[in-house]
XYZ file of C-alpha atoms in Angstrom:
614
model
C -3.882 9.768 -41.834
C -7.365 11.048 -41.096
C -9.223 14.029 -39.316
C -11.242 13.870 -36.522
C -13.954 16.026 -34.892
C -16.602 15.319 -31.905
C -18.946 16.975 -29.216
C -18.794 15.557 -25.938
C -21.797 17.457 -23.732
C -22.886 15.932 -20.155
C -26.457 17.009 -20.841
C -28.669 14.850 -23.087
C -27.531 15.947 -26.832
C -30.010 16.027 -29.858
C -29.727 16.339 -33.423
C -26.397 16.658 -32.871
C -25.020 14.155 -35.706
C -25.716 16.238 -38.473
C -23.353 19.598 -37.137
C -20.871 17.032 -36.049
C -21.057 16.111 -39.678
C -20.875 19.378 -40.378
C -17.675 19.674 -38.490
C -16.023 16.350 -40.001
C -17.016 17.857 -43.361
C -14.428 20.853 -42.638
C -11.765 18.029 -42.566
C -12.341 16.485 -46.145
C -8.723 17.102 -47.670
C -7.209 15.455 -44.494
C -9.725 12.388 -45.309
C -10.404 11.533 -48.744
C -11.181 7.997 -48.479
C -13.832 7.821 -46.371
C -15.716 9.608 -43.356
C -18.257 8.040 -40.608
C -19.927 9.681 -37.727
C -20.473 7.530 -34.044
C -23.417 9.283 -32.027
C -24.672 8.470 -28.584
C -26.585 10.373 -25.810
C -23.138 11.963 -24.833
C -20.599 11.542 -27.344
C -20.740 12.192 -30.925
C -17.348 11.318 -32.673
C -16.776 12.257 -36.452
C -13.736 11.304 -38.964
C -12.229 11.827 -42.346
C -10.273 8.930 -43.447
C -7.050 8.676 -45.804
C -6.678 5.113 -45.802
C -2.754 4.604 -45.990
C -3.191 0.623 -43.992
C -5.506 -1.861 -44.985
C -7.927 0.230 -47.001
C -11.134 -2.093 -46.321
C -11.313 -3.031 -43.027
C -9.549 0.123 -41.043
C -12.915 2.225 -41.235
C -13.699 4.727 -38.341
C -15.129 5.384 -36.128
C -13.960 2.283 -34.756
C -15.943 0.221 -31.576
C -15.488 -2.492 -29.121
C -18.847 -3.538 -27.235
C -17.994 -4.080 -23.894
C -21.090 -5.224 -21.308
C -20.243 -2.052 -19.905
C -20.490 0.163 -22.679
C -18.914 1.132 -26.350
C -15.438 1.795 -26.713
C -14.725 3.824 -29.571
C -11.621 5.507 -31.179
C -11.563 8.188 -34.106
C -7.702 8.788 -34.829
C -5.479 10.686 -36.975
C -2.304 9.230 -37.655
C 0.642 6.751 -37.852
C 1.399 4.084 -35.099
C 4.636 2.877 -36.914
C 5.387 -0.112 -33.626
C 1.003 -0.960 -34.443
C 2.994 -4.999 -35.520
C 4.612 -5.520 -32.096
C 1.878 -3.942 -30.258
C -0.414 -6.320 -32.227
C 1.552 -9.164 -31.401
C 1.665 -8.651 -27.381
C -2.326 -8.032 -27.566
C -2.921 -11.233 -29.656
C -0.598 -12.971 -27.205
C -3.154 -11.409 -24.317
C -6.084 -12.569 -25.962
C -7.272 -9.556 -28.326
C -8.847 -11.146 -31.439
C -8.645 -8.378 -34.438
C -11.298 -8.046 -37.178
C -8.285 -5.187 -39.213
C -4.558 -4.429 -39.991
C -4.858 -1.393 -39.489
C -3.543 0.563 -36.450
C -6.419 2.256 -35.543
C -7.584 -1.145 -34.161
C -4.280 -1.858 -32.408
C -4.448 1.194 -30.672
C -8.227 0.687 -29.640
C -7.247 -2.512 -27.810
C -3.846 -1.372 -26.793
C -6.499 1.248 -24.221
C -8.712 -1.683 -23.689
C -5.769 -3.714 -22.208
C -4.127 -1.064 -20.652
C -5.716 2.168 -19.925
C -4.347 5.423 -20.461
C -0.830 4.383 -20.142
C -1.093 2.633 -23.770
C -0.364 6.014 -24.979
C 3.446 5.664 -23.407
C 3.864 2.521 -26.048
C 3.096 3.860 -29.023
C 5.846 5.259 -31.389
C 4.311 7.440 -34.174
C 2.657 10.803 -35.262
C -0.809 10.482 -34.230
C -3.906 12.675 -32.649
C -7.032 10.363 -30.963
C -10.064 10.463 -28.923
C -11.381 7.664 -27.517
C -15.078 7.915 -25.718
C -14.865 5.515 -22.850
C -18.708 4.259 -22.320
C -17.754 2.245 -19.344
C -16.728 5.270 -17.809
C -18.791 8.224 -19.789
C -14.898 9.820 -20.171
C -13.467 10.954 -23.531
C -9.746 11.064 -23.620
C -7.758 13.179 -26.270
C -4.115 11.958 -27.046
C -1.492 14.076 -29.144
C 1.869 12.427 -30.181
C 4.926 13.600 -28.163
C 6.994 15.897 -30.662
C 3.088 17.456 -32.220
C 3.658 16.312 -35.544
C -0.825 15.565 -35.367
C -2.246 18.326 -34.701
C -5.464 18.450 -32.184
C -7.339 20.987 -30.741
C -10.063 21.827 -28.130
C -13.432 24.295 -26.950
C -14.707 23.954 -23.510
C -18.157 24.320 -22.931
C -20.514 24.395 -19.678
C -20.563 20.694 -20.076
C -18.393 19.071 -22.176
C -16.203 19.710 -25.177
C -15.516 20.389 -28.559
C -12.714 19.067 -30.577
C -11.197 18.725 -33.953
C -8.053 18.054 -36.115
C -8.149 21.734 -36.861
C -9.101 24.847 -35.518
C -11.868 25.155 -38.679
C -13.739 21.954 -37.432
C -14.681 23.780 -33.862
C -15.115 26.923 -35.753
C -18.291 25.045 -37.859
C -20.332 24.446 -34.707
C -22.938 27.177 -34.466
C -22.153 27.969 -30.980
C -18.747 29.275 -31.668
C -17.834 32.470 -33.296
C -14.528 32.853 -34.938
C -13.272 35.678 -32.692
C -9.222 36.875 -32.333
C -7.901 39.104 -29.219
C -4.996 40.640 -28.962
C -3.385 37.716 -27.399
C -4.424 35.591 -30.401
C -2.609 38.682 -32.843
C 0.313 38.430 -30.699
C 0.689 34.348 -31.071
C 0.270 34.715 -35.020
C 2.864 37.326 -35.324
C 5.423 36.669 -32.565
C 6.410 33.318 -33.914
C 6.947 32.146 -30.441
C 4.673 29.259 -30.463
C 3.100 29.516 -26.940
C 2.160 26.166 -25.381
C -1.374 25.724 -25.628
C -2.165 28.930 -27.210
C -4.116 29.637 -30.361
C -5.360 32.404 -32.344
C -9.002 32.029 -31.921
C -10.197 33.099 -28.549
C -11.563 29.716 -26.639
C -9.915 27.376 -28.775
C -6.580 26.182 -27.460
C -4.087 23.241 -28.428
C -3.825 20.257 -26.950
C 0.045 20.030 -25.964
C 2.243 17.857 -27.477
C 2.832 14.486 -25.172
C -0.369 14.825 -23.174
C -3.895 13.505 -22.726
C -6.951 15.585 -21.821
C -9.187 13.509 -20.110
C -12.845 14.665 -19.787
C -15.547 13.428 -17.807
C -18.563 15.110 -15.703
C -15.737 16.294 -13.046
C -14.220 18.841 -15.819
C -11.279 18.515 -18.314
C -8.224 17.159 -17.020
C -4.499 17.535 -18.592
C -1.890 14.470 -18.232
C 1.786 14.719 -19.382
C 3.070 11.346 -20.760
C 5.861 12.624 -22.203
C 8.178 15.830 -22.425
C 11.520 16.702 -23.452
C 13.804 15.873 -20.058
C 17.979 16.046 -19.435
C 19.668 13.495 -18.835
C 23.496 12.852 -18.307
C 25.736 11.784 -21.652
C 27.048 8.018 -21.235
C 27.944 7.244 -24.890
C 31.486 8.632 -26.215
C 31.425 10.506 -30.176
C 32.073 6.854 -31.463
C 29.157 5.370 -29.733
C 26.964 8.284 -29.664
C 27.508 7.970 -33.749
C 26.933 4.544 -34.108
C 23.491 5.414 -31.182
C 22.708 7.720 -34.476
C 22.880 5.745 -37.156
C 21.239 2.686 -35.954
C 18.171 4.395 -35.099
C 18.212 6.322 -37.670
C 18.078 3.212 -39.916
C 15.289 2.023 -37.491
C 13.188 4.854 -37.761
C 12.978 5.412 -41.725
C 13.009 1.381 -42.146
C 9.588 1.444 -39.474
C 8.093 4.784 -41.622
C 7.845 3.245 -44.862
C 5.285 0.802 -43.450
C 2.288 0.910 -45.599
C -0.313 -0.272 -48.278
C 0.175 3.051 -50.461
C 2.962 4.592 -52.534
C 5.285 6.505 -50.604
C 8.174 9.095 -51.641
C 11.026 11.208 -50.081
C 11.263 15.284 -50.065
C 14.508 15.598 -51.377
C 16.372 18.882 -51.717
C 20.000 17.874 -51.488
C 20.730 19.163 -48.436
C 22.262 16.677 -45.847
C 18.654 15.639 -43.688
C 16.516 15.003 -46.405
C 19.377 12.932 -48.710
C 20.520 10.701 -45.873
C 16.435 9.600 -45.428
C 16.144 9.261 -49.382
C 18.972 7.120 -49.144
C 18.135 4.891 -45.954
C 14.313 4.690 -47.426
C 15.972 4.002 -51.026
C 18.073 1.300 -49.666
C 15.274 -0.458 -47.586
C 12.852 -0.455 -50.618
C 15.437 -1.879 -52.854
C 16.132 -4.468 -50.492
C 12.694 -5.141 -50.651
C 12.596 -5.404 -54.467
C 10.771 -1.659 -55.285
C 11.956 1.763 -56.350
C 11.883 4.899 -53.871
C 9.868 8.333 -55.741
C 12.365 11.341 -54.705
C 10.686 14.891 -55.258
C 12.259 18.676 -55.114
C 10.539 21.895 -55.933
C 12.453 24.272 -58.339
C 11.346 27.728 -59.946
C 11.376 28.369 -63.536
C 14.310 30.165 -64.780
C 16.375 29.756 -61.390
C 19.527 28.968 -63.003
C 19.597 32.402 -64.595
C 17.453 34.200 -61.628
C 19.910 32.468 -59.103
C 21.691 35.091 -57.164
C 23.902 33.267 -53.873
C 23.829 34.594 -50.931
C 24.747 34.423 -47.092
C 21.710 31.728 -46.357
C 21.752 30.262 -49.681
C 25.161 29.876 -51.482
C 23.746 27.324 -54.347
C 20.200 26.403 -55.481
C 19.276 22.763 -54.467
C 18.434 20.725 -57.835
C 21.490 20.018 -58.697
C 22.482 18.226 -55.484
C 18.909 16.347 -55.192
C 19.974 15.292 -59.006
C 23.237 13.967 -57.746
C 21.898 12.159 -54.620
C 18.686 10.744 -56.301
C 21.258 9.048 -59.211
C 23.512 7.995 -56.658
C 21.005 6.207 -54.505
C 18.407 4.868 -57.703
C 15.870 6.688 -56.519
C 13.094 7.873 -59.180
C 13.449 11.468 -59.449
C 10.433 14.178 -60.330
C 11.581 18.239 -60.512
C 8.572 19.991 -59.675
C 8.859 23.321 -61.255
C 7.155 26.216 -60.475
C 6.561 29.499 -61.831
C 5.732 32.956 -60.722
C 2.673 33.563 -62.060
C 1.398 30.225 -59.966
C 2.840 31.230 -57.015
C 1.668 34.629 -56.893
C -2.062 33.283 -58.037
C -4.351 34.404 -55.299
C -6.553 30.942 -55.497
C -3.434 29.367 -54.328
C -3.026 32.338 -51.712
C -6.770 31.311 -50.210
C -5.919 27.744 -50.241
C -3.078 28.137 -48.294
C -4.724 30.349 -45.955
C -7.524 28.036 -45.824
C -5.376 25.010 -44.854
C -3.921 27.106 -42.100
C -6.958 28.928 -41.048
C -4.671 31.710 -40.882
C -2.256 33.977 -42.120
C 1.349 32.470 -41.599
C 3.416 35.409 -43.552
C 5.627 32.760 -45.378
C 4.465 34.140 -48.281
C 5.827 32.046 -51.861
C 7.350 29.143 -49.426
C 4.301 28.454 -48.045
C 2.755 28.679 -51.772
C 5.498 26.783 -52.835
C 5.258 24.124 -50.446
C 1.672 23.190 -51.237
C 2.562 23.113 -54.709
C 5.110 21.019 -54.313
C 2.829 18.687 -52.286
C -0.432 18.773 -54.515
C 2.032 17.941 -57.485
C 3.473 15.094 -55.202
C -0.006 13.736 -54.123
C -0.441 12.637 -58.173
C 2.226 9.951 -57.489
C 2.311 9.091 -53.510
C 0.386 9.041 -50.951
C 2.731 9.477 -48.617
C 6.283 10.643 -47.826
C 9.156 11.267 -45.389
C 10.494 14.294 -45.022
C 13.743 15.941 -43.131
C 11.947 18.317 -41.570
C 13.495 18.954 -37.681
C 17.002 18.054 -38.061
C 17.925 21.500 -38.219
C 16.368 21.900 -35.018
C 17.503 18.199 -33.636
C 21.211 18.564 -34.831
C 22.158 21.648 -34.315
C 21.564 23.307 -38.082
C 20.999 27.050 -38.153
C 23.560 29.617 -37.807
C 22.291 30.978 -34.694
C 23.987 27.952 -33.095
C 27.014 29.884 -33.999
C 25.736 33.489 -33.331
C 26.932 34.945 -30.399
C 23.751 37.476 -30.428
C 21.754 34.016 -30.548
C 23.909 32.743 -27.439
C 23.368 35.811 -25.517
C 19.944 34.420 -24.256
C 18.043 37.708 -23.730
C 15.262 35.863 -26.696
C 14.687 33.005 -28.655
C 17.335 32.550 -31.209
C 15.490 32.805 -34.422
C 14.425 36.154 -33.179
C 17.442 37.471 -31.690
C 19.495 36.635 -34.876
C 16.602 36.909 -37.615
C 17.195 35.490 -41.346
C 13.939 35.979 -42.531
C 11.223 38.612 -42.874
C 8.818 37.466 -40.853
C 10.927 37.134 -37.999
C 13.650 40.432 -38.712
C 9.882 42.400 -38.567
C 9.807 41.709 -35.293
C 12.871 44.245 -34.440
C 12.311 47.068 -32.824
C 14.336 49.068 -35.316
C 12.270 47.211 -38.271
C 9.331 49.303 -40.268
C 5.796 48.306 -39.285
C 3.782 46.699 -41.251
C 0.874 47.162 -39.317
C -1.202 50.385 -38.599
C 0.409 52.441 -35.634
C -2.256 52.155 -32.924
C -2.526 48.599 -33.647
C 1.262 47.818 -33.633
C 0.980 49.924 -30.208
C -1.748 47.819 -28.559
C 0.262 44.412 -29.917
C 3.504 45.601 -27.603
C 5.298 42.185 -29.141
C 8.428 42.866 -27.360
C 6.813 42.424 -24.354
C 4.699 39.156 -25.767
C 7.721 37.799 -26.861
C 10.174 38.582 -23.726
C 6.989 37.347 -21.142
C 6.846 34.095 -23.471
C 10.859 33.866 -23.360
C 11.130 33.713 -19.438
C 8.441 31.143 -19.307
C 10.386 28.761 -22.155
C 13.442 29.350 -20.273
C 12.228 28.040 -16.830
C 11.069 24.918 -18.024
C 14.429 23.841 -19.371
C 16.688 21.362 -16.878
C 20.228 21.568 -16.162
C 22.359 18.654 -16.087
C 24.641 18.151 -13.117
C 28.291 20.051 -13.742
C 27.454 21.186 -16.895
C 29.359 23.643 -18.550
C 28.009 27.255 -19.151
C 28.601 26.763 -22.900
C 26.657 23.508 -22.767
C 24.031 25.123 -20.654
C 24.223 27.682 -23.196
C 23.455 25.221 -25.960
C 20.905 23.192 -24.442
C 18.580 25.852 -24.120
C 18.903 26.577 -27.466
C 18.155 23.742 -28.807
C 15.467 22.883 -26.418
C 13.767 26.398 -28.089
C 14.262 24.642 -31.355
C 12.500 21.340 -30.381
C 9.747 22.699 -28.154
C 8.698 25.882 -29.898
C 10.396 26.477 -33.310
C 10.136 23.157 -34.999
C 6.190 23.341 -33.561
C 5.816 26.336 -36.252
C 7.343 23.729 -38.863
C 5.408 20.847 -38.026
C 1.831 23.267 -38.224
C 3.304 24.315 -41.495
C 3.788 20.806 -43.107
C 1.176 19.231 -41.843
C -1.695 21.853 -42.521
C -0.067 21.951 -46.332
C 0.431 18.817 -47.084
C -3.337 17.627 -45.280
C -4.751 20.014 -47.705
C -3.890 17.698 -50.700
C -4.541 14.555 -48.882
C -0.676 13.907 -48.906
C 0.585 12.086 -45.485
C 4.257 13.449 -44.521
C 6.090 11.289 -42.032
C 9.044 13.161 -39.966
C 11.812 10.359 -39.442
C 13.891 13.241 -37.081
C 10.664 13.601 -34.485
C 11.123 9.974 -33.376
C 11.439 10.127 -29.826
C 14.076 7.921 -29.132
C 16.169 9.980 -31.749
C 14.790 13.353 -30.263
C 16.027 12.274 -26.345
C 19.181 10.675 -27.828
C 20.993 13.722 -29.867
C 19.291 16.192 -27.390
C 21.644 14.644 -24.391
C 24.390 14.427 -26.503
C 27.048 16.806 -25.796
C 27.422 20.112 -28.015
C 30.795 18.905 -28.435
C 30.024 16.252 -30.079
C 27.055 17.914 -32.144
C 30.212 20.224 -33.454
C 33.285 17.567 -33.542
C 34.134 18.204 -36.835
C 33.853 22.195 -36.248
C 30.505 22.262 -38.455
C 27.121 22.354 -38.057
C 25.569 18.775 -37.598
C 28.366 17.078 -37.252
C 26.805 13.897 -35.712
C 24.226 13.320 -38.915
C 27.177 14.336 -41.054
C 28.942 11.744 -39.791
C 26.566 8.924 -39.363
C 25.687 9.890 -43.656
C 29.189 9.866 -44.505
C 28.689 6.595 -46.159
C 25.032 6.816 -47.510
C 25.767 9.676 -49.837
C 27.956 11.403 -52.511
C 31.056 13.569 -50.767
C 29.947 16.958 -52.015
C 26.415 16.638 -50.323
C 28.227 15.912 -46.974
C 30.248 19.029 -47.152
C 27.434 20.992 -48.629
C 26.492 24.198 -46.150
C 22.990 24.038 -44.845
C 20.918 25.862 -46.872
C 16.813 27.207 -45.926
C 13.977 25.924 -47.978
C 14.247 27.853 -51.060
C 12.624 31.172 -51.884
C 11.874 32.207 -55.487
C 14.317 34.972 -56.462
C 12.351 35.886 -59.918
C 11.417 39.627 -59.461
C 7.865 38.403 -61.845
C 6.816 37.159 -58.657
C 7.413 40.544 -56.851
C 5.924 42.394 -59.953
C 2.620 40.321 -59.624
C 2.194 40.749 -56.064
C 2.038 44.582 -56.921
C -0.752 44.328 -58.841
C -2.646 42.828 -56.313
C -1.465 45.153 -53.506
C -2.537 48.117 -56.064
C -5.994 46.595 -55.903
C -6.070 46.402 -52.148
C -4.973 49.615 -51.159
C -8.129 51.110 -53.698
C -10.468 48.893 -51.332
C -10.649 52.135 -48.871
C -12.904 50.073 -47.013
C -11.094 46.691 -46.456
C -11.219 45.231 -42.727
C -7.416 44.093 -43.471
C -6.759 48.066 -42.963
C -7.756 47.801 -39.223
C -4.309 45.840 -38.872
C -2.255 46.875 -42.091
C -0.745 50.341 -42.418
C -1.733 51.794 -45.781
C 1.889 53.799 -46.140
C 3.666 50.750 -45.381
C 1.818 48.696 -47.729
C 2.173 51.580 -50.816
C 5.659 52.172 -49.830
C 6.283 48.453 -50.892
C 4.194 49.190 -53.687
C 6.026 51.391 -55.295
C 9.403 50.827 -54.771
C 11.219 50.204 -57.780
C 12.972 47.294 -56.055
C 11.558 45.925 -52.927
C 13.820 44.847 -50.694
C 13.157 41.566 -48.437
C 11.396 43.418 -46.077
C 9.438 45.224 -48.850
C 8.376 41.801 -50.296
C 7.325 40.780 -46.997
C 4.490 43.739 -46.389
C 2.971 42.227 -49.940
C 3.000 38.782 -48.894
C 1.543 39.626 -45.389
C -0.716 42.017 -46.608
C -2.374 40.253 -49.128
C -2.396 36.927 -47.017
C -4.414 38.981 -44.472
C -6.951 40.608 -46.584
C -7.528 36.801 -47.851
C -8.301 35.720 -44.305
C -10.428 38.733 -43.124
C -12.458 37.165 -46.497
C -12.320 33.960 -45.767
C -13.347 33.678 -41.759
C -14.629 36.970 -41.019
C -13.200 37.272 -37.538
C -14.550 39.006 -35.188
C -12.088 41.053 -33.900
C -11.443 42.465 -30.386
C -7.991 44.581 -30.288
């Protein structure tokens, strides 16, 4: 796992290597391990390494003299098939001076072009400057799990792991329109879009291919129908041998590696397949699960969460062997506002998640002491048909996505119409989200195929879930990977496999819901992996701290805030929202939210400075 940064420009670049170094420098908690800059008159390629395969020899930038030019590949990632590709390129002739992947997937483009990207099974984000051909060509993995992103210029390109490594070259200014606003706090993950005005994202399943003609995008992959042809007792069996393929291929590695493991049925049936596989091969898995000090007393069950987790990660993680760390956290450390500007900083923005994104980094920085890298069950939800808006009939209406037209959490109830504000009146005005989010709706609805004689309720259901896998779980992915980078932790997502993803997608919703419950097909391909009362056990959300300490710190810091009269974060914020929450005697969800955002905001206007055009 690495970052990766470069400058392509068509006229003749000097003293470019040391802001491209600059830019790489931006990256250093992705790559902790190493970094190297490649220049030439052209191309300047820069990378952060976290060396997770063969530690010595996998250095980047990586080259291939050719007696047309250099070949060279900065990349970001995991290549989890890199040992069959390597085998077919030996077999052609390729002599290799690594193990690592980054090599195999050098010569997999010498040997085959472009289309090498099609062969490769992992998480990954590249570039590759093509000397033969003075062409640079950006890959992203097909579910987005790497992220990449990209700045055109008059002649060439900027690009980096993360929006902050374009934002370091002087030429850029880190700038937000209202468009950008209305992508940050719609939660509709727009293809392409970013925040920052002139930086997009490179899409998920495409290559950009640059060269003196302009920037070019390629699809290799996307998410396509295709007609069932398994029955439930096939389709089950599809499940469970791939998923034993996928965790057995994502614990490849020269590093320690551990399991996120709440209890819930997605991340217990990994810890269990990766347990298994490691025992097999004479070692112990590491299981991990965050928990809050004092939540067995603070506990209070509700609709989304009827139980806390750590007892059921106790139960699984004795049942399968695995070695089991609590990592328990408590208010005053998630409320701490250096833990509030790394997690904005990781993000280079303000998410709204509030104490589960805190949380989350937490739990990873705590992890990082022990592993290097882990798997987690991230996407299943999405994959298998999880949340209860697969069961709302609001949700199944289809006049918006389904996290938004059946909300469960702040960030996305604000959103209503009939919600409070928490931003200033004019500004709310000029945002007009409903219309952001209804525009972005119609578009995310066109680009979803029906299958031939499908049924309205199966029609119904695909589109659903293809919201889930194309936008939601994109917000997810951002979220884990920005967190966990930010440590130097590498977090593998066994559910964004491909072959999985196309597999369960096509499956019928009748068979997603054969045993009249939500993911009925991983319920039933765990059924023998794991203790009874974690295969019955209702999904339940990542957990949210319910100690009202928390809530009483973030106060404080509001009170502070609101007496800076002359804050930027008041251009956006409402003041009477934000003292409302203040001083109510018992915030409610909503009321905990305005903090959270508030303060997350202020942090960024700190932070970044952006200019800002509303």
């Amino acid at each position: 796992m690495c970052g990766i940064a470069g400058w392509l420009d068509f006229d003749q670049l000097t003293n470019v290597e040391p802001i491209v170094a600059s830019m790489t420098e931006t990256l250093a908690c992705r790559g902790p391990d190493g970094e190297g800059v490649w220049t030439s008159p052209h191309a300047t390629l820069g990378q952060r390494r976290l060396a997770v395969i063969d530690a010595e020899h996998g250095t980047q930038p990586m080259t291939v003299e050719t007696t047309a030019g250099p070949v060279v590949i900065v990349y970001s990632g995991e290549t989890y098939n890199f040992a069959e590709l390597r085998r077919q390129l030996a077999a052609a002739g390729h002599r290799f001076r690594s193990r690592s992947d980054t090599e195999v997937v050098l010569r997999a483009y010498l040997e085959w072009g472009t289309s090498a990207v099609k062969r490769l099974n992992g998480m990954f984000a590249f570039a590759i400057w093509d000397g033969r051909e003075d062409k640079l060509v950006l890959a992203r993995d097909r579910m987005g799990i790497k992220p990449l992103f990209l700045h055109k210029r008059a002649n060439g390109v900027l690009f980096g792991s993360e929006p902050k490594a374009i934002l370091a070259h002087p030429s850029v200014t880190a700038t937000v329109d209202l468009d950008g606003f209305r992508e940050l706090f719609s939660m509709v993950k727009s293809p392409r879009q970013s925040i920052w005005l002139g930086i997009r994202e490179v899409e998920p399943g495409t290559m950009m291919i640059v060269n003196r003609d302009g920037v070019r995008e390629i699809s290799y992959w996307r998410l396509t129908t295709e007609s069932p042809q398994l029955d439930l007792t096939e389709t089950i069996e599809q499940v469970t041998g791939l998923l034993q393929d996928v965790v057995t291929s994502q614990l490849v590695g020269d590093v320690p590696l551990g399991t996120l493991l709440s209890g819930g049925l997605d991340s217990s049936t990994l810890t269990a397949l990766a347990a298994a596989e490691l025992a097999r091969q004479g070692g112990q898995l590491r299981s991990f699960c965050v928990d809050f000090a004092g939540q067995s007393q603070d506990f209070r069950p509700d609709a989304l969460r009827p139980e806390p987790d750590t007892p059921f990660a106790h139960q699984v993680a004795d049942h399968v062997g695995s070695h089991h760390t609590d990592i328990v956290l408590t208010p005053e450390t998630l409320a701490d506002p250096k833990v509030r500007e790394l997690v904005v900083r990781a993000y280079d923005l303000p998410m709204g998640h509030g104490d589960m994104d805190a949380s989350m980094f937490l739990l990873f920085q705590a992890m990082r002491e022990h592993a290097v890298a882990a798997l987690s069950g991230e996407s299943a939800d999405e994959l298998f048909g999880g949340y209860h808006q697969f069961f709302s009939a609001k949700a199944r209406a289809g006049t918006s996505f389904p996290w938004l037209a059946d909300p469960h959490l702040p960030q996305y109830a604000a959103l209503s119409p009939r919600q409070p504000s928490v931003f200033h009146p004019e500004f709310h005005h000029a945002l007009a989200l409903p219309d952001y989010v209804r525009d972005s709706y119609g578009s995310a609805v066109s680009a979803v195929e029906r299958a031939p004689g499908e049924s309205d309720l199966e029609w119904t259901m695909r589109k659903i879930t293809y919201f889930y896998l194309t936008r939601f779980v994109r917000i997810l992915l951002d979220r884990q990977d920005r967190l966990s980078m930010a440590v130097g932790l590498e977090v593998r997502v066994p559910y964004c496999d491909h072959r999985l993803v196309s597999a369960v997608y096509n499956a019928p919703w009748t068979m997603k819901f054969h045993d009249g419950r939500e993911k009925s097909l991983l319920r039933s391909a765990a059924a023998p992996l794991l203790p009874h009362a974690v295969t019955k056990r209702k999904k339940s959300p990542y957990p949210s701290t319910q100690n009202p300490a928390y809530t009483d710190l973030l106060k404080i810091q509001a009170r502070d805030l609101l007496a800076d009269r002359q804050h930027p974060v008041f251009d956006l914020v409402d003041r009477a929202a934000l003292k409302q929450a203040i001083h109510s005697s018992s915030p409610d969800s909503f009321g905990r939210f305005v903090l959270e955002r508030s303060l997350e905001l202020a942090v960024w206007f700190e932070l970044y400075a952006p200019s800002v055009k509303v």
